[in-house]
PDB file of C-alpha atoms and ligand atoms in Angstrom:
ATOM      1  CA  UNK O   1       0.000   0.000   0.000  1.00 41.00           C
ATOM      2  CA  UNK O   2       1.320   3.426  -0.875  1.00 42.00           C
ATOM      3  CA  UNK O   3       2.055   5.501   2.199  1.00 42.00           C
ATOM      4  CA  UNK O   4      -0.412   8.326   2.786  1.00 44.00           C
ATOM      5  CA  UNK O   5       1.009  11.641   1.664  1.00 42.00           C
ATOM      6  CA  UNK O   6       1.658  14.072   4.467  1.00 45.00           C
ATOM      7  CA  UNK O   7       3.841  16.902   5.528  1.00 42.00           C
ATOM      8  CA  UNK O   8       4.656  18.247   2.063  1.00 45.00           C
ATOM      9  CA  UNK O   9       4.832  21.946   1.319  1.00 42.00           C
ATOM     10  CA  UNK O  10       1.746  21.539  -0.854  1.00 46.00           C
ATOM     11  CA  UNK O  11      -0.519  20.329   1.948  1.00 50.00           C
ATOM     12  CA  UNK O  12       1.005  22.459   4.678  1.00 49.00           C
ATOM     13  CA  UNK O  13      -1.999  24.766   4.388  1.00 54.00           C
ATOM     14  CA  UNK O  14      -4.391  21.929   5.099  1.00 82.00           C
ATOM     15  CA  UNK O  15      -5.725  20.832   8.424  1.00 88.00           C
ATOM     16  CA  UNK O  16      -4.179  18.292  10.723  1.00 90.00           C
ATOM     17  CA  UNK O  17      -6.129  15.050  10.664  1.00 91.00           C
ATOM     18  CA  UNK O  18      -6.289  14.797  14.439  1.00 89.00           C
ATOM     19  CA  UNK O  19      -7.857  18.275  14.506  1.00 87.00           C
ATOM     20  CA  UNK O  20     -10.499  17.186  11.985  1.00 86.00           C
ATOM     21  CA  UNK O  21     -11.269  14.137  14.120  1.00 86.00           C
ATOM     22  CA  UNK O  22     -11.402  16.160  17.324  1.00 83.00           C
ATOM     23  CA  UNK O  23     -13.813  18.631  15.717  1.00 77.00           C
ATOM     24  CA  UNK O  24     -16.000  15.738  14.603  1.00 74.00           C
ATOM     25  CA  UNK O  25     -16.383  14.687  18.227  1.00 72.00           C
ATOM     26  CA  UNK O  26     -13.863  11.884  18.604  1.00 78.00           C
ATOM     27  CA  UNK O  27     -12.392  13.341  21.756  1.00 77.00           C
ATOM     28  CA  UNK O  28      -9.212  15.205  22.560  1.00 83.00           C
ATOM     29  CA  UNK O  29      -6.407  15.458  20.019  1.00 83.00           C
ATOM     30  CA  UNK O  30      -4.512  12.963  22.122  1.00 86.00           C
ATOM     31  CA  UNK O  31      -7.352  10.463  21.791  1.00 87.00           C
ATOM     32  CA  UNK O  32      -7.496  11.168  18.065  1.00 90.00           C
ATOM     33  CA  UNK O  33      -3.768  10.594  17.760  1.00 91.00           C
ATOM     34  CA  UNK O  34      -4.299   7.206  19.389  1.00 91.00           C
ATOM     35  CA  UNK O  35      -7.011   6.380  16.846  1.00 92.00           C
ATOM     36  CA  UNK O  36      -4.619   7.259  14.042  1.00 94.00           C
ATOM     37  CA  UNK O  37      -1.709   5.432  15.683  1.00 94.00           C
ATOM     38  CA  UNK O  38      -3.867   2.328  16.078  1.00 92.00           C
ATOM     39  CA  UNK O  39      -4.503   2.292  12.334  1.00 93.00           C
ATOM     40  CA  UNK O  40      -8.256   2.831  12.734  1.00 92.00           C
ATOM     41  CA  UNK O  41      -8.383   5.937  10.560  1.00 93.00           C
ATOM     42  CA  UNK O  42      -8.307   6.038   6.774  1.00 93.00           C
ATOM     43  CA  UNK O  43      -8.059   8.968   4.392  1.00 92.00           C
ATOM     44  CA  UNK O  44      -9.361   8.295   0.911  1.00 91.00           C
ATOM     45  CA  UNK O  45      -9.165   4.600   1.674  1.00 92.00           C
ATOM     46  CA  UNK O  46      -5.518   4.619   2.843  1.00 94.00           C
ATOM     47  CA  UNK O  47      -4.550   4.046   6.483  1.00 95.00           C
ATOM     48  CA  UNK O  48      -3.707   7.431   7.936  1.00 94.00           C
ATOM     49  CA  UNK O  49      -0.438   8.309   9.648  1.00 94.00           C
ATOM     50  CA  UNK O  50       0.321  10.532  12.620  1.00 93.00           C
ATOM     51  CA  UNK O  51       0.845  14.143  11.660  1.00 91.00           C
ATOM     52  CA  UNK O  52      -1.028  13.798   8.393  1.00 92.00           C
ATOM     53  CA  UNK O  53      -2.690  16.898   7.013  1.00 92.00           C
ATOM     54  CA  UNK O  54      -5.743  16.786   4.816  1.00 91.00           C
ATOM     55  CA  UNK O  55      -8.120  19.054   2.979  1.00 86.00           C
ATOM     56  CA  UNK O  56     -11.323  18.469   5.009  1.00 80.00           C
ATOM     57  CA  UNK O  57     -13.419  19.711   2.099  1.00 76.00           C
ATOM     58  CA  UNK O  58     -12.376  16.909  -0.216  1.00 83.00           C
ATOM     59  CA  UNK O  59     -10.766  14.118   1.813  1.00 86.00           C
ATOM     60  CA  UNK O  60     -12.915  11.140   2.730  1.00 86.00           C
ATOM     61  CA  UNK O  61     -11.999  10.318   6.317  1.00 88.00           C
ATOM     62  CA  UNK O  62     -13.267   7.179   8.012  1.00 87.00           C
ATOM     63  CA  UNK O  63     -12.826   5.685  11.477  1.00 86.00           C
ATOM     64  CA  UNK O  64     -13.302   1.936  11.711  1.00 84.00           C
ATOM     65  CA  UNK O  65     -14.665   2.066   8.185  1.00 82.00           C
ATOM     66  CA  UNK O  66     -17.415   4.603   8.915  1.00 79.00           C
ATOM     67  CA  UNK O  67     -17.135   7.990   7.224  1.00 79.00           C
ATOM     68  CA  UNK O  68     -16.492  11.016   9.411  1.00 79.00           C
ATOM     69  CA  UNK O  69     -18.637  14.068   8.814  1.00 68.00           C
ATOM     70  CA  UNK O  70     -20.560  14.660   5.637  1.00 66.00           C
ATOM     71  CA  UNK O  71     -19.485  14.756   2.049  1.00 68.00           C
ATOM     72  CA  UNK O  72     -19.987  18.246   0.602  1.00 67.00           C
ATOM     73  CA  UNK O  73     -23.603  18.819  -0.368  1.00 80.00           C
ATOM     74  CA  UNK O  74     -25.095  16.272   1.989  1.00 87.00           C
ATOM     75  CA  UNK O  75     -27.627  17.491   4.527  1.00 91.00           C
ATOM     76  CA  UNK O  76     -29.272  15.641   7.411  1.00 94.00           C
ATOM     77  CA  UNK O  77     -32.300  16.963   9.270  1.00 96.00           C
ATOM     78  CA  UNK O  78     -34.215  15.713  12.281  1.00 97.00           C
ATOM     79  CA  UNK O  79     -37.872  16.750  12.217  1.00 97.00           C
ATOM     80  CA  UNK O  80     -40.515  16.428  14.909  1.00 98.00           C
ATOM     81  CA  UNK O  81     -43.358  15.421  12.615  1.00 98.00           C
ATOM     82  CA  UNK O  82     -46.769  16.601  13.744  1.00 97.00           C
ATOM     83  CA  UNK O  83     -49.897  14.487  13.253  1.00 97.00           C
ATOM     84  CA  UNK O  84     -51.807  15.206  10.027  1.00 96.00           C
ATOM     85  CA  UNK O  85     -48.690  15.628   7.871  1.00 97.00           C
ATOM     86  CA  UNK O  86     -47.879  13.056   5.186  1.00 97.00           C
ATOM     87  CA  UNK O  87     -44.395  11.598   4.780  1.00 96.00           C
ATOM     88  CA  UNK O  88     -44.650  11.410   0.972  1.00 90.00           C
ATOM     89  CA  UNK O  89     -43.163  14.097  -1.281  1.00 87.00           C
ATOM     90  CA  UNK O  90     -46.544  15.192  -2.582  1.00 86.00           C
ATOM     91  CA  UNK O  91     -50.095  14.328  -1.677  1.00 89.00           C
ATOM     92  CA  UNK O  92     -52.930  14.001  -4.210  1.00 92.00           C
ATOM     93  CA  UNK O  93     -55.347  15.070  -1.474  1.00 92.00           C
ATOM     94  CA  UNK O  94     -53.397  18.265  -0.866  1.00 92.00           C
ATOM     95  CA  UNK O  95     -52.485  17.497   2.737  1.00 94.00           C
ATOM     96  CA  UNK O  96     -49.329  19.099   4.143  1.00 95.00           C
ATOM     97  CA  UNK O  97     -46.119  17.127   3.606  1.00 96.00           C
ATOM     98  CA  UNK O  98     -42.998  16.789   5.709  1.00 97.00           C
ATOM     99  CA  UNK O  99     -40.998  18.363   2.867  1.00 96.00           C
ATOM    100  CA  UNK O 100     -42.828  21.631   3.496  1.00 95.00           C
ATOM    101  CA  UNK O 101     -41.334  21.706   6.993  1.00 95.00           C
ATOM    102  CA  UNK O 102     -37.657  21.657   5.914  1.00 93.00           C
ATOM    103  CA  UNK O 103     -35.654  23.759   3.436  1.00 92.00           C
ATOM    104  CA  UNK O 104     -36.629  23.118  -0.211  1.00 90.00           C
ATOM    105  CA  UNK O 105     -32.992  23.099  -1.354  1.00 88.00           C
ATOM    106  CA  UNK O 106     -31.128  20.855  -1.456  1.00 89.00           C
ATOM    107  CA  UNK O 107     -33.915  18.394  -2.120  1.00 92.00           C
ATOM    108  CA  UNK O 108     -34.193  15.764   0.621  1.00 94.00           C
ATOM    109  CA  UNK O 109     -36.325  12.699   1.269  1.00 96.00           C
ATOM    110  CA  UNK O 110     -37.602  11.038   4.401  1.00 97.00           C
ATOM    111  CA  UNK O 111     -35.724   8.081   5.868  1.00 96.00           C
ATOM    112  CA  UNK O 112     -38.551   5.579   6.190  1.00 93.00           C
ATOM    113  CA  UNK O 113     -42.008   6.860   6.874  1.00 93.00           C
ATOM    114  CA  UNK O 114     -44.404   7.689   9.646  1.00 97.00           C
ATOM    115  CA  UNK O 115     -48.157   7.315   9.210  1.00 97.00           C
ATOM    116  CA  UNK O 116     -50.295  10.385   8.725  1.00 97.00           C
ATOM    117  CA  UNK O 117     -51.269  10.421  12.376  1.00 97.00           C
ATOM    118  CA  UNK O 118     -47.963   9.301  13.855  1.00 98.00           C
ATOM    119  CA  UNK O 119     -45.896  12.038  15.448  1.00 98.00           C
ATOM    120  CA  UNK O 120     -42.283  12.395  16.392  1.00 98.00           C
ATOM    121  CA  UNK O 121     -38.842  11.852  15.080  1.00 98.00           C
ATOM    122  CA  UNK O 122     -38.273  11.645  11.334  1.00 98.00           C
ATOM    123  CA  UNK O 123     -34.920  11.951   9.578  1.00 97.00           C
ATOM    124  CA  UNK O 124     -34.722  13.669   6.190  1.00 97.00           C
ATOM    125  CA  UNK O 125     -31.616  13.706   4.045  1.00 96.00           C
ATOM    126  CA  UNK O 126     -30.168  13.587   0.553  1.00 93.00           C
ATOM    127  CA  UNK O 127     -27.627  11.021   1.811  1.00 91.00           C
ATOM    128  CA  UNK O 128     -28.808   7.907  -0.018  1.00 91.00           C
ATOM    129  CA  UNK O 129     -26.154   5.655   1.504  1.00 88.00           C
ATOM    130  CA  UNK O 130     -27.056   6.523   5.078  1.00 91.00           C
ATOM    131  CA  UNK O 131     -30.797   6.326   4.371  1.00 93.00           C
ATOM    132  CA  UNK O 132     -30.423   2.919   2.787  1.00 90.00           C
ATOM    133  CA  UNK O 133     -28.265   1.662   5.650  1.00 90.00           C
ATOM    134  CA  UNK O 134     -30.703   2.910   8.288  1.00 92.00           C
ATOM    135  CA  UNK O 135     -33.768   1.428   6.632  1.00 88.00           C
ATOM    136  CA  UNK O 136     -32.246  -1.900   5.625  1.00 83.00           C
ATOM    137  CA  UNK O 137     -34.061  -4.521   7.728  1.00 73.00           C
ATOM    138  CA  UNK O 138     -30.897  -6.559   8.305  1.00 74.00           C
ATOM    139  CA  UNK O 139     -29.189  -3.699  10.111  1.00 71.00           C
ATOM    140  CA  UNK O 140     -31.751  -3.689  12.875  1.00 71.00           C
ATOM    141  CA  UNK O 141     -31.491  -0.042  13.885  1.00 91.00           C
ATOM    142  CA  UNK O 142     -33.958   0.186  16.717  1.00 93.00           C
ATOM    143  CA  UNK O 143     -36.817   2.643  16.765  1.00 96.00           C
ATOM    144  CA  UNK O 144     -38.552   3.616  19.958  1.00 98.00           C
ATOM    145  CA  UNK O 145     -42.209   4.625  20.163  1.00 98.00           C
ATOM    146  CA  UNK O 146     -44.522   5.784  22.889  1.00 98.00           C
ATOM    147  CA  UNK O 147     -47.967   4.370  22.229  1.00 98.00           C
ATOM    148  CA  UNK O 148     -51.095   5.438  24.032  1.00 98.00           C
ATOM    149  CA  UNK O 149     -53.439   2.505  23.632  1.00 98.00           C
ATOM    150  CA  UNK O 150     -57.023   1.674  24.463  1.00 98.00           C
ATOM    151  CA  UNK O 151     -57.384  -0.104  27.770  1.00 98.00           C
ATOM    152  CA  UNK O 152     -54.535  -1.342  29.915  1.00 97.00           C
ATOM    153  CA  UNK O 153     -52.586  -4.235  28.383  1.00 98.00           C
ATOM    154  CA  UNK O 154     -52.180  -7.074  30.851  1.00 97.00           C
ATOM    155  CA  UNK O 155     -49.314  -9.556  31.181  1.00 97.00           C
ATOM    156  CA  UNK O 156     -50.599 -11.716  28.306  1.00 97.00           C
ATOM    157  CA  UNK O 157     -50.797  -8.848  25.840  1.00 98.00           C
ATOM    158  CA  UNK O 158     -47.390  -7.531  26.901  1.00 98.00           C
ATOM    159  CA  UNK O 159     -45.856 -10.972  26.557  1.00 98.00           C
ATOM    160  CA  UNK O 160     -47.320 -11.349  23.067  1.00 98.00           C
ATOM    161  CA  UNK O 161     -46.002  -7.935  22.000  1.00 98.00           C
ATOM    162  CA  UNK O 162     -42.565  -8.831  23.351  1.00 98.00           C
ATOM    163  CA  UNK O 163     -42.368 -12.292  21.843  1.00 97.00           C
ATOM    164  CA  UNK O 164     -43.862 -11.501  18.446  1.00 97.00           C
ATOM    165  CA  UNK O 165     -47.330 -10.997  17.057  1.00 97.00           C
ATOM    166  CA  UNK O 166     -48.778 -12.808  14.054  1.00 97.00           C
ATOM    167  CA  UNK O 167     -49.651 -10.150  11.448  1.00 97.00           C
ATOM    168  CA  UNK O 168     -50.992 -10.709   7.941  1.00 96.00           C
ATOM    169  CA  UNK O 169     -47.476 -10.184   6.543  1.00 95.00           C
ATOM    170  CA  UNK O 170     -45.835 -12.533   9.068  1.00 96.00           C
ATOM    171  CA  UNK O 171     -44.804 -12.721  12.677  1.00 97.00           C
ATOM    172  CA  UNK O 172     -43.101  -9.687  14.173  1.00 96.00           C
ATOM    173  CA  UNK O 173     -39.602 -10.009  15.623  1.00 94.00           C
ATOM    174  CA  UNK O 174     -39.182  -9.847  19.398  1.00 95.00           C
ATOM    175  CA  UNK O 175     -39.676  -6.316  20.690  1.00 96.00           C
ATOM    176  CA  UNK O 176     -38.833  -4.469  23.878  1.00 97.00           C
ATOM    177  CA  UNK O 177     -42.059  -3.355  25.527  1.00 98.00           C
ATOM    178  CA  UNK O 178     -42.444  -1.495  28.784  1.00 98.00           C
ATOM    179  CA  UNK O 179     -45.358   0.130  30.569  1.00 98.00           C
ATOM    180  CA  UNK O 180     -44.696   3.847  31.043  1.00 97.00           C
ATOM    181  CA  UNK O 181     -48.012   4.521  32.747  1.00 97.00           C
ATOM    182  CA  UNK O 182     -51.436   2.869  32.611  1.00 95.00           C
ATOM    183  CA  UNK O 183     -52.336   2.584  28.900  1.00 97.00           C
ATOM    184  CA  UNK O 184     -49.013   4.028  27.680  1.00 98.00           C
ATOM    185  CA  UNK O 185     -46.400   1.659  26.281  1.00 98.00           C
ATOM    186  CA  UNK O 186     -42.817   2.194  25.306  1.00 98.00           C
ATOM    187  CA  UNK O 187     -42.176  -0.093  22.340  1.00 98.00           C
ATOM    188  CA  UNK O 188     -38.806  -0.619  20.658  1.00 97.00           C
ATOM    189  CA  UNK O 189     -38.787  -2.464  17.343  1.00 96.00           C
ATOM    190  CA  UNK O 190     -36.065  -3.187  14.818  1.00 91.00           C
ATOM    191  CA  UNK O 191     -38.261  -3.773  11.810  1.00 90.00           C
ATOM    192  CA  UNK O 192     -39.986  -1.100   9.777  1.00 87.00           C
ATOM    193  CA  UNK O 193     -43.128  -2.694   8.429  1.00 92.00           C
ATOM    194  CA  UNK O 194     -46.087  -0.653   7.365  1.00 93.00           C
ATOM    195  CA  UNK O 195     -48.149   0.504  10.392  1.00 96.00           C
ATOM    196  CA  UNK O 196     -46.326  -2.091  12.434  1.00 97.00           C
ATOM    197  CA  UNK O 197     -46.817  -0.729  15.937  1.00 98.00           C
ATOM    198  CA  UNK O 198     -50.487   0.038  15.310  1.00 98.00           C
ATOM    199  CA  UNK O 199     -51.109  -3.431  13.915  1.00 98.00           C
ATOM    200  CA  UNK O 200     -49.220  -5.113  16.768  1.00 98.00           C
ATOM    201  CA  UNK O 201     -51.238  -3.285  19.405  1.00 98.00           C
ATOM    202  CA  UNK O 202     -54.511  -3.866  17.602  1.00 98.00           C
ATOM    203  CA  UNK O 203     -53.771  -7.582  17.312  1.00 98.00           C
ATOM    204  CA  UNK O 204     -53.384  -7.908  21.080  1.00 98.00           C
ATOM    205  CA  UNK O 205     -56.659  -6.047  21.624  1.00 98.00           C
ATOM    206  CA  UNK O 206     -55.362  -2.580  22.454  1.00 98.00           C
ATOM    207  CA  UNK O 207     -55.644  -0.280  19.421  1.00 98.00           C
ATOM    208  CA  UNK O 208     -53.339   2.743  19.385  1.00 98.00           C
ATOM    209  CA  UNK O 209     -54.878   6.119  20.161  1.00 98.00           C
ATOM    210  CA  UNK O 210     -51.703   8.110  19.767  1.00 98.00           C
ATOM    211  CA  UNK O 211     -48.253   7.144  18.525  1.00 98.00           C
ATOM    212  CA  UNK O 212     -45.035   9.124  18.890  1.00 98.00           C
ATOM    213  CA  UNK O 213     -41.599   8.040  17.683  1.00 98.00           C
ATOM    214  CA  UNK O 214     -39.022   9.111  20.239  1.00 98.00           C
ATOM    215  CA  UNK O 215     -35.748   7.586  19.073  1.00 98.00           C
ATOM    216  CA  UNK O 216     -34.007   6.221  15.986  1.00 96.00           C
ATOM    217  CA  UNK O 217     -30.923   4.150  16.877  1.00 95.00           C
ATOM    218  CA  UNK O 218     -28.760   6.388  19.041  1.00 95.00           C
ATOM    219  CA  UNK O 219     -30.557   9.597  18.070  1.00 96.00           C
ATOM    220  CA  UNK O 220     -33.241  11.423  20.010  1.00 96.00           C
ATOM    221  CA  UNK O 221     -33.974  15.060  20.705  1.00 96.00           C
ATOM    222  CA  UNK O 222     -36.319  16.151  23.464  1.00 88.00           C
ATOM    223  CA  UNK O 223     -36.143  19.794  22.496  1.00 95.00           C
ATOM    224  CA  UNK O 224     -37.727  19.792  19.031  1.00 96.00           C
ATOM    225  CA  UNK O 225     -41.253  21.160  19.044  1.00 96.00           C
ATOM    226  CA  UNK O 226     -43.877  19.686  16.664  1.00 97.00           C
ATOM    227  CA  UNK O 227     -43.120  20.924  13.155  1.00 96.00           C
ATOM    228  CA  UNK O 228     -39.611  22.013  14.100  1.00 96.00           C
ATOM    229  CA  UNK O 229     -36.469  20.603  12.499  1.00 96.00           C
ATOM    230  CA  UNK O 230     -32.764  20.964  13.032  1.00 94.00           C
ATOM    231  CA  UNK O 231     -29.575  20.020  11.242  1.00 93.00           C
ATOM    232  CA  UNK O 232     -27.789  17.005  12.682  1.00 93.00           C
ATOM    233  CA  UNK O 233     -24.239  17.546  13.888  1.00 89.00           C
ATOM    234  CA  UNK O 234     -21.421  15.613  12.184  1.00 84.00           C
ATOM    235  CA  UNK O 235     -21.098  13.514  15.345  1.00 85.00           C
ATOM    236  CA  UNK O 236     -24.822  12.647  15.213  1.00 92.00           C
ATOM    237  CA  UNK O 237     -24.588  11.704  11.541  1.00 91.00           C
ATOM    238  CA  UNK O 238     -21.641   9.544  12.358  1.00 87.00           C
ATOM    239  CA  UNK O 239     -23.330   7.800  15.270  1.00 90.00           C
ATOM    240  CA  UNK O 240     -26.276   6.979  13.011  1.00 93.00           C
ATOM    241  CA  UNK O 241     -23.842   5.571  10.456  1.00 90.00           C
ATOM    242  CA  UNK O 242     -22.203   3.447  13.132  1.00 88.00           C
ATOM    243  CA  UNK O 243     -25.614   2.207  14.324  1.00 91.00           C
ATOM    244  CA  UNK O 244     -26.628   1.368  10.760  1.00 89.00           C
ATOM    245  CA  UNK O 245     -23.371  -0.531  10.325  1.00 83.00           C
ATOM    246  CA  UNK O 246     -24.376  -2.658  13.293  1.00 78.00           C
ATOM    247  CA  UNK O 247     -22.414  -0.991  16.047  1.00 62.00           C
ATOM    248  CA  UNK O 248     -24.851   1.308  17.704  1.00 46.00           C
ATOM    249  CA  UNK O 249     -28.273  -0.173  18.153  1.00 40.00           C
ATOM    250  CA  UNK O 250     -29.111   0.066  21.787  1.00 43.00           C
ATOM    251  CA  UNK O 251     -31.996  -0.054  24.132  1.00 48.00           C
ATOM    252  CA  UNK O 252     -30.962   1.291  27.455  1.00 42.00           C
ATOM    253  CA  UNK O 253     -34.414   1.586  28.966  1.00 45.00           C
ATOM    254  CA  UNK O 254     -36.585   4.579  29.723  1.00 43.00           C
ATOM    255  CA  UNK O 255     -38.087   6.901  27.142  1.00 43.00           C
ATOM    256  CA  UNK O 256     -35.261   8.873  25.566  1.00 46.00           C
ATOM    257  CA  UNK O 257     -37.252  11.734  24.150  1.00 41.00           C
ATOM    258  CA  UNK O 258     -40.354  13.415  25.366  1.00 42.00           C
ATOM    259  CA  UNK O 259     -43.483  13.381  23.224  1.00 49.00           C
ATOM    260  CA  UNK O 260     -44.669  16.798  22.096  1.00 47.00           C
ATOM    261  CA  UNK O 261     -47.382  16.777  24.748  1.00 51.00           C
ATOM    262  CA  UNK O 262     -47.991  14.487  27.691  1.00 46.00           C
ATOM    263  CA  UNK O 263     -49.391  11.189  26.515  1.00 56.00           C
TER     264      UNK O 263
HETATM  265  N1  LIG D   1     -45.563   1.958  13.381  1.00 82.19           N
HETATM  266  C1  LIG D   1     -46.783   2.410  13.043  1.00 82.19           C
HETATM  267  O1  LIG D   1     -47.779   1.737  13.258  1.00 82.19           O
HETATM  268  N2  LIG D   1     -46.860   3.616  12.470  1.00 82.19           N
HETATM  269  C2  LIG D   1     -45.794   4.399  12.230  1.00 82.19           C
HETATM  270  O2  LIG D   1     -45.951   5.509  11.709  1.00 82.19           O
HETATM  271  C3  LIG D   1     -44.533   3.903  12.590  1.00 82.19           C
HETATM  272  C4  LIG D   1     -44.444   2.672  13.156  1.00 82.19           C
END
């Protein structure tokens, strides 16, 4: 393998790699030097070396094979989708769409979809690779929902939800299900089937009254108001990439983001 180029007069104006990593949230420069020294960092596919300088605008930097930061032109938004807004790009019935809640340029698309009446966290991006990785069923990025349901599910219903429910398109995978308060469930699933949480709850006799997505993989944000969006930080984009690559799915218990109003 050709050694990575560094330290020449030509790239002296560029930024030190450890500084780029530190800015992207990998820790102190010392920690970043260790990452480089351990051979975990690549620049344009080549293993990086200590002291290397790069042009952060053009270099593709990766740690453990996952790209750091965004390629130029890529945008990543987190939106708190309100009820009554469709996730499709346009709606024949003229209902408001999620695309009307984020900047029109550059053009983005939703990562997966939420039903018309489902609220909460939705990612929008023009980053096809990340979107594909996050939505690919085999990657198992977990998604957390708070579901207000009819009645109070008893042990049998909770067990069924946890173990898997027979739906018309097959049995659901095991889910994490907790009772937040009477009639309010916290449900974490790894699949992304159409209306999955609603169908699961209906099948066990407790139809959903209100559904809010509160977390996608490692990402949640309690501060977004309904209809509000924000740009993800490079570190957040990276953590989603790591989760989609199989390293970050987690379920540490307890709702991680508040619904827009008390359930
Ligand atoms: N499950 C549902 O039933 N609806 C959604 O919008 C998302 C997950």
